[in-house]
CSV table of C-alpha atoms and ligand atoms in Angstrom, one decimal:
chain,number,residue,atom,x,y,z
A,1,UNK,CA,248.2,203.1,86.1
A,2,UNK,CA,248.6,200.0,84.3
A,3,UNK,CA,249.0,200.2,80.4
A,4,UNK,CA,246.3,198.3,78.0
A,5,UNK,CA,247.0,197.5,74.7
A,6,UNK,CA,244.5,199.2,72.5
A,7,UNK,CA,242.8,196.4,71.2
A,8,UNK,CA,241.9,195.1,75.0
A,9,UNK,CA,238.3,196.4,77.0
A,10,UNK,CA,240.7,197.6,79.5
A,11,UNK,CA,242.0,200.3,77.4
A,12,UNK,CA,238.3,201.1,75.7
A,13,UNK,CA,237.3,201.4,79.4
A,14,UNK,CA,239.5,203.6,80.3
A,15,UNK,CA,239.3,205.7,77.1
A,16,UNK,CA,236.3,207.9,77.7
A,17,UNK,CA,236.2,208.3,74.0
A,18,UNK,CA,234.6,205.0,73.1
A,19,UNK,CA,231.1,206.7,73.3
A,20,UNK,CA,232.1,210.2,71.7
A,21,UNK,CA,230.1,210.8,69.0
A,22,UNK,CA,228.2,207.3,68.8
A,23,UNK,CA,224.9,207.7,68.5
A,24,UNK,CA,222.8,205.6,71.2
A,25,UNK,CA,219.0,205.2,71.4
A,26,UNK,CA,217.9,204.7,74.4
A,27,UNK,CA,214.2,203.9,75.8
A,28,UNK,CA,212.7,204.3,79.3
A,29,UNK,CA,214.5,207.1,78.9
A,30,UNK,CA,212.2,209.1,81.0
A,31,UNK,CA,212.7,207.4,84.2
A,32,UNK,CA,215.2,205.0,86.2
A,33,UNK,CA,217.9,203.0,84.8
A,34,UNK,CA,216.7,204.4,81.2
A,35,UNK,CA,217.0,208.1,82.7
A,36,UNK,CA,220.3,207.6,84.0
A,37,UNK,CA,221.9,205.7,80.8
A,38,UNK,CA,220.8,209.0,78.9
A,39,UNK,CA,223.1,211.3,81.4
A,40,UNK,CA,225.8,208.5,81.0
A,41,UNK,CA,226.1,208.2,77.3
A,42,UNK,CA,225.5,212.4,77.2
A,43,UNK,CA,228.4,212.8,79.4
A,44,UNK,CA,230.7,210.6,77.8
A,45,UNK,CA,230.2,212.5,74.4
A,46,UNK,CA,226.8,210.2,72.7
A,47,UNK,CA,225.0,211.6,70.6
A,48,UNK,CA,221.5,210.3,72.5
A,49,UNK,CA,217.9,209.5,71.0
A,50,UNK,CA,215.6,209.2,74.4
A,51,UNK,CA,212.7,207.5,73.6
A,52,UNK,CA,209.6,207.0,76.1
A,53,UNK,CA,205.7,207.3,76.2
A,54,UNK,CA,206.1,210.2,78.1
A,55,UNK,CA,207.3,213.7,76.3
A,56,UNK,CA,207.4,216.0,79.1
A,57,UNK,CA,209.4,213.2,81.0
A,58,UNK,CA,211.8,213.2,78.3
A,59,UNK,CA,212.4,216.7,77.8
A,60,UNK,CA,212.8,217.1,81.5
A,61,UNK,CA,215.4,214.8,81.5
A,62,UNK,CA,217.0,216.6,78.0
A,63,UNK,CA,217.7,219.9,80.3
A,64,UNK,CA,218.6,217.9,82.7
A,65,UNK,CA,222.0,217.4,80.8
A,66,UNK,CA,223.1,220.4,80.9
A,67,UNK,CA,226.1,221.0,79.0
A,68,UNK,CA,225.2,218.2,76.7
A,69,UNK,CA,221.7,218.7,75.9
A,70,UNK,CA,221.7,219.7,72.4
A,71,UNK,CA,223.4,216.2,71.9
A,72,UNK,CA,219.9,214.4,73.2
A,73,UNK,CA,217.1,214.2,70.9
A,74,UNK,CA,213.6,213.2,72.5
A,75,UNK,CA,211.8,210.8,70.5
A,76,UNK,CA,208.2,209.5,72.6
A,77,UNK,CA,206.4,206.6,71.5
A,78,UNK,CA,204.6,203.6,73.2
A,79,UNK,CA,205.9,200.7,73.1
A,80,UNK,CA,202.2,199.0,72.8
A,81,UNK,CA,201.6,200.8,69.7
A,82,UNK,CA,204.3,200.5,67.4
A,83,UNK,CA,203.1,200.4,63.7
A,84,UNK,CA,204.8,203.5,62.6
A,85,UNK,CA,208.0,202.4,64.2
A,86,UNK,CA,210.4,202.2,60.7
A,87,UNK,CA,209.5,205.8,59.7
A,88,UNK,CA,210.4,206.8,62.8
A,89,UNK,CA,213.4,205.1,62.9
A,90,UNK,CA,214.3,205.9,59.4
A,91,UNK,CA,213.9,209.7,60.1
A,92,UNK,CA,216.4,209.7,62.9
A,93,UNK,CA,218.8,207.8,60.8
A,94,UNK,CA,218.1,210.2,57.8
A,95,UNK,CA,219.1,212.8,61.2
A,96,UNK,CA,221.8,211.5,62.2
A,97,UNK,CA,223.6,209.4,60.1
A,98,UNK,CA,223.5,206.1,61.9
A,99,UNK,CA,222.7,203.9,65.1
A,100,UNK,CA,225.2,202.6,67.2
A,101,UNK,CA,223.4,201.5,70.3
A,102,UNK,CA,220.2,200.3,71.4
A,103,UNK,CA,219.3,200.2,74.5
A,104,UNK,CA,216.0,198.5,75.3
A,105,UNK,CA,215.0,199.7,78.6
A,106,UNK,CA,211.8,200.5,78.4
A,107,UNK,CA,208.9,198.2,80.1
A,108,UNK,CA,206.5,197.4,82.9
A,109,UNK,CA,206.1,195.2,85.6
A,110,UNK,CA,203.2,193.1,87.2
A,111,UNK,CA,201.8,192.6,90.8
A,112,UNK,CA,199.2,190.2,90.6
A,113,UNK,CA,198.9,186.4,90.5
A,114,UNK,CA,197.8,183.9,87.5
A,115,UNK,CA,194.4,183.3,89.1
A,116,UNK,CA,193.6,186.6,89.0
A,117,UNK,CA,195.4,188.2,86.1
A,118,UNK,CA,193.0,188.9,82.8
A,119,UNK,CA,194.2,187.5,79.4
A,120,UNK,CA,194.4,191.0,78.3
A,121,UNK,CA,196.8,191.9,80.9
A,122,UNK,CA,199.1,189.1,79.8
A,123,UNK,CA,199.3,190.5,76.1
A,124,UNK,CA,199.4,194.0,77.4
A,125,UNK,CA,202.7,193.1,79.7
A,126,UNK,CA,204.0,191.1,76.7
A,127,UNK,CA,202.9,194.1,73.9
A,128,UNK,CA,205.3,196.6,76.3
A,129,UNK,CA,208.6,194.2,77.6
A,130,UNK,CA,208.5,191.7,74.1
A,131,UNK,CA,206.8,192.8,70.9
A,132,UNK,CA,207.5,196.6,71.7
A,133,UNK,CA,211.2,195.9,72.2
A,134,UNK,CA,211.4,193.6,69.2
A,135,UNK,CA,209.6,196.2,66.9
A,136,UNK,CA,212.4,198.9,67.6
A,137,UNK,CA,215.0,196.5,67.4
A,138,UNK,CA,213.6,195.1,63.7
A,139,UNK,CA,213.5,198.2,62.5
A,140,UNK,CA,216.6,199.2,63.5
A,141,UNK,CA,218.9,196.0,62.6
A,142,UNK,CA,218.6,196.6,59.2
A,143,UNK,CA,221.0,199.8,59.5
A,144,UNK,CA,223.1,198.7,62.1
A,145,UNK,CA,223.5,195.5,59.0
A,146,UNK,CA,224.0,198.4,56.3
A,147,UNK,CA,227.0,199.7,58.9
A,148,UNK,CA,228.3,196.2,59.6
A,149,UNK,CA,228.5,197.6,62.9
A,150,UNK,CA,226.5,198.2,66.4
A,151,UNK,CA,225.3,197.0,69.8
A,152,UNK,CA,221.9,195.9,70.9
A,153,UNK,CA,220.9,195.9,74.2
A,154,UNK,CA,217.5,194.5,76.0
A,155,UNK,CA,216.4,194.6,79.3
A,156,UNK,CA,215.6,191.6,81.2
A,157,UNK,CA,215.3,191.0,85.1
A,158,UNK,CA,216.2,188.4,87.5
A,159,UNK,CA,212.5,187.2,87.0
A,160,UNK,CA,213.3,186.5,83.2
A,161,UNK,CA,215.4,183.7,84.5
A,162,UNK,CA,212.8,181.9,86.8
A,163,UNK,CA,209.5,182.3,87.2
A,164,UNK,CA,208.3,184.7,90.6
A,165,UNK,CA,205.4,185.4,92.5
A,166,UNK,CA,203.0,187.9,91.4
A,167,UNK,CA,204.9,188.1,88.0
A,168,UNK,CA,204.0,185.3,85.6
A,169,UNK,CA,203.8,187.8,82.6
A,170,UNK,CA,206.0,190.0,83.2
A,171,UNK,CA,208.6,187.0,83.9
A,172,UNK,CA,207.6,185.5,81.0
A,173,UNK,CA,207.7,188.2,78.7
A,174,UNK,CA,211.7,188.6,80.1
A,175,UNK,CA,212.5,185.4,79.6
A,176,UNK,CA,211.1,185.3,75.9
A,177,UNK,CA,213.8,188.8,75.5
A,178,UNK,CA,216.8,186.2,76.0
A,179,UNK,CA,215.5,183.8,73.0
A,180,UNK,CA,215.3,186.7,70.7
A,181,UNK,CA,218.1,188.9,71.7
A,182,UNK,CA,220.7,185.4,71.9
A,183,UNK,CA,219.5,184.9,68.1
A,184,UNK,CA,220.0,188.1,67.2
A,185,UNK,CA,223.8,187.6,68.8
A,186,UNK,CA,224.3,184.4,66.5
A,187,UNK,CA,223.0,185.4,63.2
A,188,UNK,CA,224.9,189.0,63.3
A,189,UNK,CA,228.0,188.1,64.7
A,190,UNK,CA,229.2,187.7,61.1
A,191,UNK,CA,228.0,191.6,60.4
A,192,UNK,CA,230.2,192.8,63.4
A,193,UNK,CA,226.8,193.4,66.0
A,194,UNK,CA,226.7,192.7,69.3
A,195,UNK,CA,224.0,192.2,71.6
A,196,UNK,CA,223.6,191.8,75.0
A,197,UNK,CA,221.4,191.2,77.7
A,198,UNK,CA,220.7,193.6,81.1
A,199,UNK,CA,219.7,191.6,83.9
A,200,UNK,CA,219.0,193.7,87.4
A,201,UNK,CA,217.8,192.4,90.0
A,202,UNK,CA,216.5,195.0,92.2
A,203,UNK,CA,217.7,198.9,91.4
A,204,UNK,CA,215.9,201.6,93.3
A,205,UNK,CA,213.6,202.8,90.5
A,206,UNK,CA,209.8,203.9,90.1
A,207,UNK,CA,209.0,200.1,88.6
A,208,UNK,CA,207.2,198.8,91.2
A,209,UNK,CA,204.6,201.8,91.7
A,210,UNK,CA,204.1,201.9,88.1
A,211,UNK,CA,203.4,198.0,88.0
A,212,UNK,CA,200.2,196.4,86.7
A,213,UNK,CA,197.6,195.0,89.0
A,214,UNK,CA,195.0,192.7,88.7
A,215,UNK,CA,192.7,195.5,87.1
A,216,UNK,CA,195.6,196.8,85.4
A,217,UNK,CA,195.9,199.6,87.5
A,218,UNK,CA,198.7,200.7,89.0
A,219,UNK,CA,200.1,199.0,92.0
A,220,UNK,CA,200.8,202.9,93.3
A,221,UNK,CA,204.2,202.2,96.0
A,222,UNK,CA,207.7,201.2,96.2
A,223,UNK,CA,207.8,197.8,97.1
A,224,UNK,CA,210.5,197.3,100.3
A,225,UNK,CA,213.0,195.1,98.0
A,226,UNK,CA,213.0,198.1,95.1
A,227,UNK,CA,213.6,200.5,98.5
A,228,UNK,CA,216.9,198.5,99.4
A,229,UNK,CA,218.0,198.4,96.0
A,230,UNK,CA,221.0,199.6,94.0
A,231,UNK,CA,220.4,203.3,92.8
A,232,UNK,CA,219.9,203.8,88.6
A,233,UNK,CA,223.3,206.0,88.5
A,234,UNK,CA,225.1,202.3,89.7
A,235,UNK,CA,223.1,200.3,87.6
A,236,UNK,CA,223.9,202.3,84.6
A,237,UNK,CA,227.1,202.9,85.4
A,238,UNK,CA,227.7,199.0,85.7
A,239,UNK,CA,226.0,198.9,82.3
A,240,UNK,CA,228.6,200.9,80.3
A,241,UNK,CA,231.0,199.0,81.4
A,242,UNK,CA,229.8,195.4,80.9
A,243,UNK,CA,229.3,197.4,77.5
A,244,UNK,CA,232.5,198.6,76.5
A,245,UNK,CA,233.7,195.0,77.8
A,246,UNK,CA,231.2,193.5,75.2
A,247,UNK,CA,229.7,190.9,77.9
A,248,UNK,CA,226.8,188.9,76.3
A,249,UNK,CA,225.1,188.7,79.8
A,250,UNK,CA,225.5,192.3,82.5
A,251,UNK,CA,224.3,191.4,85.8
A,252,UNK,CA,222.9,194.5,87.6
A,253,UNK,CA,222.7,194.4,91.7
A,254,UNK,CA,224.3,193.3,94.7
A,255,UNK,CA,223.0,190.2,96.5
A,256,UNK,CA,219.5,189.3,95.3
A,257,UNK,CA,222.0,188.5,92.1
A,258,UNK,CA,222.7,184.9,94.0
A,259,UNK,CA,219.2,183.4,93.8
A,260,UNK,CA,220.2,183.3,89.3
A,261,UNK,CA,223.5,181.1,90.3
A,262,UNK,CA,220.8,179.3,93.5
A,263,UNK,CA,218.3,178.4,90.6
A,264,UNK,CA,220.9,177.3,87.8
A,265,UNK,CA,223.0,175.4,90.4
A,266,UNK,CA,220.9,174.2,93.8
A,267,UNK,CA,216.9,174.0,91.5
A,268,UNK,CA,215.6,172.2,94.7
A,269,UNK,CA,216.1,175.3,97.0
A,270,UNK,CA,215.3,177.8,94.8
A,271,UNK,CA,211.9,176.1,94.9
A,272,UNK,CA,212.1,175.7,98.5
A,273,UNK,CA,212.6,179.2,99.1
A,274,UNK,CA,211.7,181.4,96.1
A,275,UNK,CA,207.9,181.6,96.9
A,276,UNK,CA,209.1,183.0,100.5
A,277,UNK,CA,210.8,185.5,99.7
A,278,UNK,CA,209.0,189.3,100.4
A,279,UNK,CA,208.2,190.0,96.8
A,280,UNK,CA,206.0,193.5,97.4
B,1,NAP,N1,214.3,198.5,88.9
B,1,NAP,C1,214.5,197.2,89.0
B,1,NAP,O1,214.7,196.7,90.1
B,1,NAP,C2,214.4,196.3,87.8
B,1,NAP,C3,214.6,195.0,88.0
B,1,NAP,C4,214.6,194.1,86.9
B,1,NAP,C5,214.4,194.6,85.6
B,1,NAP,N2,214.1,196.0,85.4
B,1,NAP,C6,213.9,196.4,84.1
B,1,NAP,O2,214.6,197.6,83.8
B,1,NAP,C7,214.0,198.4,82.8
B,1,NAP,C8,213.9,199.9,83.3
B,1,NAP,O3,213.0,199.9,84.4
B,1,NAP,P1,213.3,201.0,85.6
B,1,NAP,O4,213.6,200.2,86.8
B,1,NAP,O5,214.1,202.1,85.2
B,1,NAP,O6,211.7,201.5,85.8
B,1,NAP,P2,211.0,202.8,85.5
B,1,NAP,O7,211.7,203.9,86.3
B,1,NAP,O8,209.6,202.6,85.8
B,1,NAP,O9,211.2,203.1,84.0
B,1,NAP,C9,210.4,202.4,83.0
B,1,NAP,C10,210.5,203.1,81.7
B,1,NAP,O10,209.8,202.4,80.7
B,1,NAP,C11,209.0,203.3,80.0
B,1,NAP,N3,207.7,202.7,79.6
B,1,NAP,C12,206.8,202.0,80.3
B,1,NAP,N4,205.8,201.7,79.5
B,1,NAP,C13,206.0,202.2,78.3
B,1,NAP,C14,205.3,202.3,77.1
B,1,NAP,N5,204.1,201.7,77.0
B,1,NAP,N6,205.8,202.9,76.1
B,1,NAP,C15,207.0,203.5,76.1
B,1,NAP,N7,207.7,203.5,77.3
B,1,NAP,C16,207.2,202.9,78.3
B,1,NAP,C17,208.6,204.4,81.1
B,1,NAP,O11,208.3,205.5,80.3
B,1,NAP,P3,206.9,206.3,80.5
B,1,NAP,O12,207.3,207.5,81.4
B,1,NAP,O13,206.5,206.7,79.2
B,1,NAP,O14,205.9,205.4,81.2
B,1,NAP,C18,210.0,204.5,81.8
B,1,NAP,O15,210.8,205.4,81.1
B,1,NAP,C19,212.6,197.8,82.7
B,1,NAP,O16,212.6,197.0,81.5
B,1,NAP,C20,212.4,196.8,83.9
B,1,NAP,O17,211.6,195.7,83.6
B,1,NAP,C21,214.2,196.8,86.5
């Protein structure tokens, strides 16, 4: 095995007590990539705050970690109503001393085009993916500042770097996450936190069936792209690493992952082809 010095990500990564611990917060917690962060961090010794809107969904996944579970604490809130957001926050950090990671997974996706997608649907998408996210993120810099130390995390998608079919919101709200989250980099580099950006392309979870229609129903199945995708165990476990190796951008997927370098790189065919592409 070759020998790191200590300072290097090679030597965190293979140190399996970079996370033993740390406290991490994680949302979506109850499901997918979320679900699957909660048994990574657990295993690796986290002290773990699962947050969704779902409570039963978050204390099944609690006994799911087995072993570890008196180490996860379920915290259920919704992301679209967030006004009590700093006491909450404040309690768990009264609780547990401090917050070293925050992963923002938590969100929704669309499956309806502009023409036919309400104005209240747009701020609902937005509410959830942006101004949810940003809520527990404000409330929780202000520790991580008192620290002088921790790692924020938010979830975008392939489709928060171009605009796709049957997503405009939910693209949109994505893309808004990188303006924030890339601020939040540069003014807190200085107070010794991070932040990062998850970008997945397509990883086999429940986000297409529980994406927004035109009514703002559920679009109810598992689109054939979500079907072929990466599982959440690989996603996640390509997350703790792009973690421990501090990487400002973690790209999550296998070959959809081409159509970000296609649209940065060749513009005119990602407009040739990007509206041809199955998208449900
Ligand atoms: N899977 C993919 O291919 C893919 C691709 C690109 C980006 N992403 C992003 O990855 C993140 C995780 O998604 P996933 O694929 O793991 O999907 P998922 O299995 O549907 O998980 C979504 C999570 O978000 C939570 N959530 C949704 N609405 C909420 C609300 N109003 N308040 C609180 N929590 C809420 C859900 O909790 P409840 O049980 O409370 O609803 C669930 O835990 C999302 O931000 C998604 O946009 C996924």
């Amino acid at each position: 095995m070759r020998n790191f010095p200590a300072w290097s990500p090679g030597y965190r990564m293979k140190n399996n007590d970079f996370f033993k611990g740390r406290v991490a917060w994680i949302t979506g917690a109850s499901s997918g990539i979320g679900e699957a962060l909660v048994y990574g961090f657990a295993e690796r010794g986290a002290i773990v705050v699962a947050s969704s809107n779902d409570p039963s969904g978050l204390e099944r996944v609690k006994n799911n970690c087995s072993g570890n579970s008196e180490r996860v604490f379920c915290v259920p809130f919704d992301l679209a109503e967030m006004s009590g957001i700093n006491k909450t926050v404040e309690s768990q950090v009264e609780k547990l001393g401090r917050i070293d990671f925050l992963l923002n997974l938590g969100g929704i996706s669309q499956r309806a085009r502009i023409d036919e997608t309400p104005l209240w649907l747009d701020r609902k998408i937005f509410e959830i993916n942006y101004f949810g996210t940003i809520a527990l993120t404000k409330a929780v810099l202000p520790h991580m500042i008192r620290q002088q130390s921790g790692h924020v995390l938010a979830t975008s998608s392939i489709s928060g770097r171009f605009g796709f079919p049957l997503r405009s919101a939910y693209s949109a709200s994505k893309q808004a996450l990188h303006g924030f989250f890339e601020t939040l980099y540069l003014e807190n580099k200085k107070n010794n936190i991070r932040s990062s950006v998850i970008i997945p392309g397509r990883v086999r979870t429940a986000i297409s069936i529980h994406a927004l229609n035109a009514e703002g129903k559920e679009h109810g199945r598992l689109d054939d792209g979500q079907a072929g995708g990466i599982t959440p165990e690989k996603a996640a476990e390509i997350i703790i690493r792009g973690i421990i190796k501090d990487k400002r951008e973690i790209l999550v997927g296998k070959g959809e992952l081409m159509l970000l370098h296609i649209r940065r790189y060749l513009p005119w065919l990602f407009f040739r082809i990007a509206d041809k592409i199955k998208s449900t």
